[in-house]
Each structure stands twice: as C-alpha cells, then as structure tokens.
C-alpha cells in the first residue's frame, strides 16, 4: 500500500493524543507521584487535544474529495472508519468538560469531573481500537487482517502517551518513579507486540497467492496477461513495493529508535527533563518509521491480478 504522509501523521498523532489523555485521567484518579498540579494536568490535556485535532485534520487531506468528509461519519453501522470519526467527535465534549472542571477546581463537582474523565478515557480507547480495526477488518490485505493490528495501535498510542505524560510530569512537584514505570510497561508491551507482528507477517502463510485469491487452492493457477503495459491507479495506490534489505534495515531502526534507546534513556535519565524530551522525540521518530513500514509492507490482493505473482 502507498504510505501516504497524511495517514501516517494522523495515526501517530491521534494515537499519541488519545493515549496521553487516557493516561492523564488514570494518573489523576490514582494521584500518581503525589498528584499532578492543575497546570500540569491542563498542559497534558491541551497537548493531547492538539495532537488529536492535528491528526484528524491531517486525515481529511487523504480524502479524494475533502468537502465530502462528512459522509465518512454517516456509515457507522458498517464502517470502522465511520465509527472512528463518530467516537473521535464524541470524545471532545467530555474531554473539554473534564479539563474545564479541572481548571475551575470546584470541590462540589469533583464527582462530575471524574465522570467526564472516565467517559473521555473510555471513548479514547475505543477510538484507537477503531483506528486499528479500519485496517484489521480488510481481508484483502493479509498483513493487516489480524487482531495484532489494533493491539499494536493501542500499545504504541499509549506508549507515546506515557512518554508525553512523563515529560509533563518532569516539570516538577511530583515523584517520577510511577510515570517512568508506566512508560516502561507500555514500552515492553509495544515492543513485544511489534516483534510478534513482524514475525507473523514474515510467515509465508500470512501472504495471499494467486491460488488463495481465486479459490483454486488444489490446482495450478497462472496469470496469462495483466491487461495493461503501464501503471494504473491500482498498481500505484495498492502496489507499493519495498526491498527486503531496506525493510530489514528499517525494522532495526524502528526497534532501536522506538524501544531500545528510550529504554536505556528512561533507566538512566530519570532526573533530567532534557533527557526525557529527547526520549519522546526519538520514540516518535521510531513510531513514524514503524507506521511507514506498516503501510509499505502491506500487499493488497489486487496486485496478484497485475503481475505481482504469476503462479
């Protein structure tokens, strides 16, 4: 699949934003590290809303006709893309109410703030899951048609969110041990799920063949003619190819930048705010590379009818 920058930015930015907000609510309810100050909660909340808004805005540019974007949220009964849009829109009123009540600090309405925060966090989780299901539900792309995809989206979104929350908490006033532990837990979960996913898609059985595509699995199927001599929309949009050597190099970069370097820096730079900012930036670069590879390695079954496989 063609790795469009707008979709890569959207999935990374919105995933980090939803993950950050959900973990902010969790940290607030548990009073992690003695409790974040009001300014720190507002900073984390505003950063989360900015990342989500920027991601959603970027996704509009991926539409062939952006003025019809409203149609994308009207098919929620059958489309995960529509459900993602509906839940993303539903998230904002609860998130803004939670931040507003946090800023006002009305003790009599603390129960309402908690309720708004919990609802916003649950919607954030559902939205990230819906984003992953947009790809996982596509049976025409075997590399995506797996529960590992939404699990990876949830883990990576919360991993980046945990790093951003740790960076905000490092501005002072709270003990960072709990936030560091939270980031490391999500780092380990995201790295493990990513390693399983890469192992799974490397399995020959995880790719479609001209036999499985036609249903003639017991016979010999041969493509006689592609029907064209030049590239088409299908071959350009669904036929992106990447060399195996380059893919392996990029996977190494993903693990080093997104997981190894942050793990080392998290364990050695807990007291350094600059070090935590560096961890976050490096991890984001690693996840951007991971998301580019996620699209670049996907093989749509339609390519089999355009010469991608002859037998």
XYZ file of C-alpha atoms in Angstrom:
311
model
C 0.000 0.000 0.000
C 1.157 3.514 -0.748
C 2.364 5.052 2.561
C 0.663 8.474 2.470
C 2.180 11.012 4.867
C -1.238 12.365 5.881
C -2.366 8.952 7.162
C 0.972 8.249 8.866
C 0.813 11.609 10.673
C -2.849 11.063 11.540
C -2.403 7.624 13.086
C 0.733 8.566 15.051
C -0.516 11.971 16.232
C -4.075 10.979 17.169
C -2.925 7.715 18.759
C -0.434 9.576 20.970
C -3.068 12.203 21.842
C -5.753 9.691 22.827
C -3.193 7.631 24.743
C -1.932 10.713 26.584
C -5.430 11.810 27.602
C -6.486 8.350 28.805
C -3.316 8.019 30.904
C -3.726 11.573 32.222
C -7.166 10.663 33.594
C -5.764 7.434 35.051
C -2.854 9.289 36.702
C -5.255 11.921 38.064
C -7.599 9.338 39.570
C -4.744 7.394 41.175
C -2.832 10.510 42.270
C 0.387 9.128 40.776
C 3.563 10.639 42.162
C 1.597 12.657 44.712
C -0.709 14.088 42.049
C -0.086 16.393 39.107
C -0.645 20.109 39.610
C -3.536 21.830 37.852
C -1.098 23.471 35.412
C 0.455 20.105 34.567
C -2.956 18.494 34.001
C -4.009 21.383 31.776
C -0.730 21.202 29.831
C -1.069 17.468 29.236
C -4.742 17.825 28.310
C -4.150 20.668 25.860
C -1.232 18.803 24.236
C -3.473 15.737 23.858
C -6.298 17.747 22.284
C -3.818 19.466 19.930
C -2.340 16.132 18.782
C -5.802 14.657 18.223
C -7.056 17.729 16.348
C -3.924 17.896 14.183
C -4.217 14.200 13.366
C -7.891 14.394 12.459
C -7.251 17.482 10.303
C -4.425 15.672 8.512
C -6.660 12.694 7.736
C -9.010 14.942 5.752
C -6.230 15.599 3.217
C -6.144 11.875 2.441
C -9.686 12.017 1.075
C -10.035 12.386 -2.675
C -12.738 14.998 -2.121
C -12.344 16.622 1.356
C -15.636 18.518 1.077
C -17.404 15.152 1.353
C -15.623 14.270 4.599
C -18.939 14.424 6.466
C -20.057 11.324 4.565
C -17.261 9.348 6.277
C -19.094 9.539 9.633
C -22.543 8.580 8.404
C -21.928 4.845 7.892
C -21.158 3.915 11.491
C -23.206 0.708 11.349
C -20.946 -0.880 8.755
C -17.695 1.099 8.649
C -14.876 1.189 11.220
C -13.705 4.438 9.592
C -17.099 5.950 10.334
C -17.086 4.611 13.914
C -13.643 6.105 14.446
C -14.926 9.500 13.292
C -18.061 9.301 15.449
C -16.127 8.359 18.597
C -13.424 10.975 17.899
C -16.084 13.682 17.694
C -17.901 12.348 20.778
C -14.622 12.459 22.719
C -14.202 16.245 22.639
C -17.213 17.384 24.774
C -16.285 15.021 27.630
C -12.562 15.848 27.396
C -13.188 19.611 27.372
C -15.648 19.282 30.300
C -13.018 17.303 32.252
C -10.323 19.918 31.600
C -12.710 22.782 32.356
C -13.713 21.293 35.729
C -10.037 20.563 36.439
C -9.166 24.218 35.840
C -12.089 25.509 37.944
C -11.246 23.110 40.817
C -14.794 23.047 42.200
C -14.740 20.520 45.020
C -18.531 20.123 44.933
C -18.326 18.987 41.303
C -15.331 16.683 41.644
C -17.594 13.673 41.028
C -18.656 15.221 37.713
C -15.025 15.830 36.723
C -14.179 12.199 37.473
C -17.199 11.009 35.489
C -16.304 13.186 32.484
C -12.691 11.979 32.627
C -13.625 8.291 32.770
C -16.065 8.620 29.862
C -13.458 10.525 27.799
C -10.800 7.874 28.556
C -13.113 5.022 27.535
C -14.010 6.806 24.283
C -10.285 7.416 23.647
C -9.601 3.677 23.965
C -12.500 2.819 21.667
C -11.295 5.374 19.097
C -7.755 3.965 18.962
C -9.222 0.456 18.668
C -11.473 1.635 15.818
C -8.456 3.107 14.004
C -6.694 -0.247 14.158
C -9.844 -2.083 13.038
C -10.019 0.059 9.874
C -7.028 -1.964 8.685
C -7.578 -5.215 10.596
C -11.009 -5.789 9.008
C -9.585 -5.803 5.446
C -9.444 -9.445 4.365
C -7.913 -8.363 1.045
C -4.682 -7.438 2.870
C -3.421 -10.445 4.819
C -0.691 -8.455 6.619
C -3.419 -6.310 8.232
C -6.163 -8.867 8.744
C -5.131 -9.765 12.299
C -6.052 -8.848 15.919
C -2.379 -7.863 16.257
C -3.069 -4.631 14.351
C -5.499 -2.963 16.813
C -3.391 -4.338 19.681
C -0.307 -2.647 18.182
C -2.183 0.623 17.698
C -3.359 0.594 21.323
C 0.096 -0.259 22.691
C 2.022 2.280 20.585
C -0.507 5.064 21.226
C -0.328 4.536 24.995
C 3.465 4.178 24.856
C 3.854 7.618 23.244
C 1.167 8.992 25.566
C 3.052 7.676 28.603
C 6.264 9.349 27.408
C 4.477 12.666 26.856
C 2.840 12.430 30.311
C 6.238 11.706 31.853
C 7.721 14.751 30.068
C 4.933 16.946 31.506
C 5.337 15.459 34.988
C 9.096 16.133 34.877
C 8.436 19.885 35.159
C 8.474 19.365 38.938
C 6.324 18.814 42.002
C 5.697 15.081 41.615
C 7.669 11.866 42.070
C 8.531 10.450 38.650
C 9.016 6.786 39.565
C 5.418 5.822 38.817
C 5.415 7.681 35.493
C 8.713 6.069 34.444
C 7.333 2.631 35.353
C 4.179 3.348 33.375
C 6.235 4.307 30.296
C 8.463 1.226 30.578
C 5.439 -1.102 30.928
C 3.901 0.282 27.730
C 7.311 0.214 26.008
C 7.714 -3.500 26.757
C 4.130 -4.250 25.663
C 4.504 -2.277 22.411
C 7.897 -3.839 21.597
C 6.634 -7.378 22.258
C 3.508 -6.912 20.124
C 5.544 -5.349 17.314
C 8.032 -8.224 17.353
C 5.175 -10.762 17.205
C 3.588 -8.856 14.321
C 6.828 -8.753 12.313
C 7.351 -12.487 12.948
C 3.774 -13.212 11.849
C 3.897 -11.268 8.575
C 7.243 -12.925 7.722
C 5.425 -16.272 7.714
C 4.744 -17.343 4.093
C 1.227 -18.347 5.135
C 0.462 -14.708 6.008
C 0.522 -13.611 2.366
C -2.048 -14.164 -0.366
C -1.276 -16.132 -3.517
C -2.981 -16.279 -6.875
C -4.410 -19.634 -5.716
C -5.933 -18.338 -2.487
C -7.175 -15.212 -4.290
C -9.068 -17.271 -6.886
C -10.073 -20.082 -4.547
C -8.410 -22.768 -6.686
C -6.084 -23.940 -3.942
C -5.659 -27.514 -5.265
C -4.818 -26.694 -8.853
C -2.218 -24.691 -10.718
C -3.285 -21.147 -11.469
C -1.350 -18.994 -13.912
C -1.868 -15.356 -14.841
C -1.865 -15.096 -18.658
C -1.953 -11.317 -19.090
C -2.066 -8.246 -16.878
C -4.167 -6.381 -19.437
C -2.013 -3.247 -19.461
C 1.557 -2.170 -20.143
C 1.692 0.915 -17.896
C 0.956 1.597 -14.269
C -2.633 2.194 -13.195
C -4.294 3.733 -10.133
C -4.497 0.274 -8.566
C -0.829 -0.533 -9.120
C 0.276 2.901 -7.881
C -2.019 3.129 -4.825
C -2.091 -0.562 -3.820
C 1.188 -1.749 -5.338
C 3.915 -0.047 -3.324
C 6.966 -2.297 -3.058
C 9.923 -2.179 -0.731
C 13.165 -4.136 -0.992
C 13.611 -6.821 1.683
C 17.052 -5.470 2.598
C 15.673 -1.961 3.108
C 12.759 -3.393 5.080
C 15.119 -5.175 7.483
C 17.196 -2.026 7.965
C 14.058 -0.005 8.681
C 12.798 -2.605 11.172
C 16.113 -2.377 13.002
C 15.719 1.405 13.088
C 12.174 1.028 14.440
C 13.297 -1.127 17.356
C 16.413 0.907 18.118
C 14.718 4.324 17.927
C 11.305 3.437 19.357
C 12.267 0.920 22.042
C 15.993 0.356 22.729
C 17.162 3.989 23.006
C 14.089 5.099 25.027
C 14.511 2.094 27.362
C 18.160 2.985 28.008
C 17.440 6.689 28.466
C 14.409 6.045 30.709
C 16.568 3.993 33.040
C 19.440 6.475 33.092
C 17.899 9.957 32.639
C 15.045 9.961 35.143
C 16.176 13.211 36.757
C 16.903 15.018 33.500
C 13.996 16.862 31.888
C 16.014 17.377 28.686
C 16.744 13.657 28.595
C 13.026 12.850 28.828
C 12.252 15.265 25.994
C 14.943 13.503 23.925
C 13.380 10.116 24.738
C 9.998 11.334 23.489
C 11.369 12.799 20.237
C 13.423 9.685 19.412
C 10.485 7.384 20.166
C 8.149 9.421 17.953
C 10.641 9.144 15.066
C 10.777 5.398 15.597
C 6.977 5.078 15.594
C 6.734 7.218 12.434
C 9.136 4.774 10.739
C 7.076 1.859 12.086
C 3.888 3.326 10.661
C 5.533 3.981 7.253
C 6.672 0.350 7.157
C 3.203 -0.806 8.240
C 1.738 0.626 5.041
C 4.715 -0.086 2.748
C 4.758 -3.830 3.555
C 1.021 -4.359 3.090
C 0.163 -6.260 -0.095
C -3.344 -5.827 -1.471
C -4.641 -8.951 -3.198
C -5.468 -6.925 -6.321
C -1.750 -6.813 -7.141
C -1.883 -10.530 -7.923
C -4.023 -9.720 -10.974
C -1.484 -7.125 -12.139
C 1.582 -9.347 -12.350
C 2.788 -9.338 -8.734
C 2.676 -13.146 -8.768
C 2.422 -15.411 -11.794
C 1.755 -18.814 -10.195
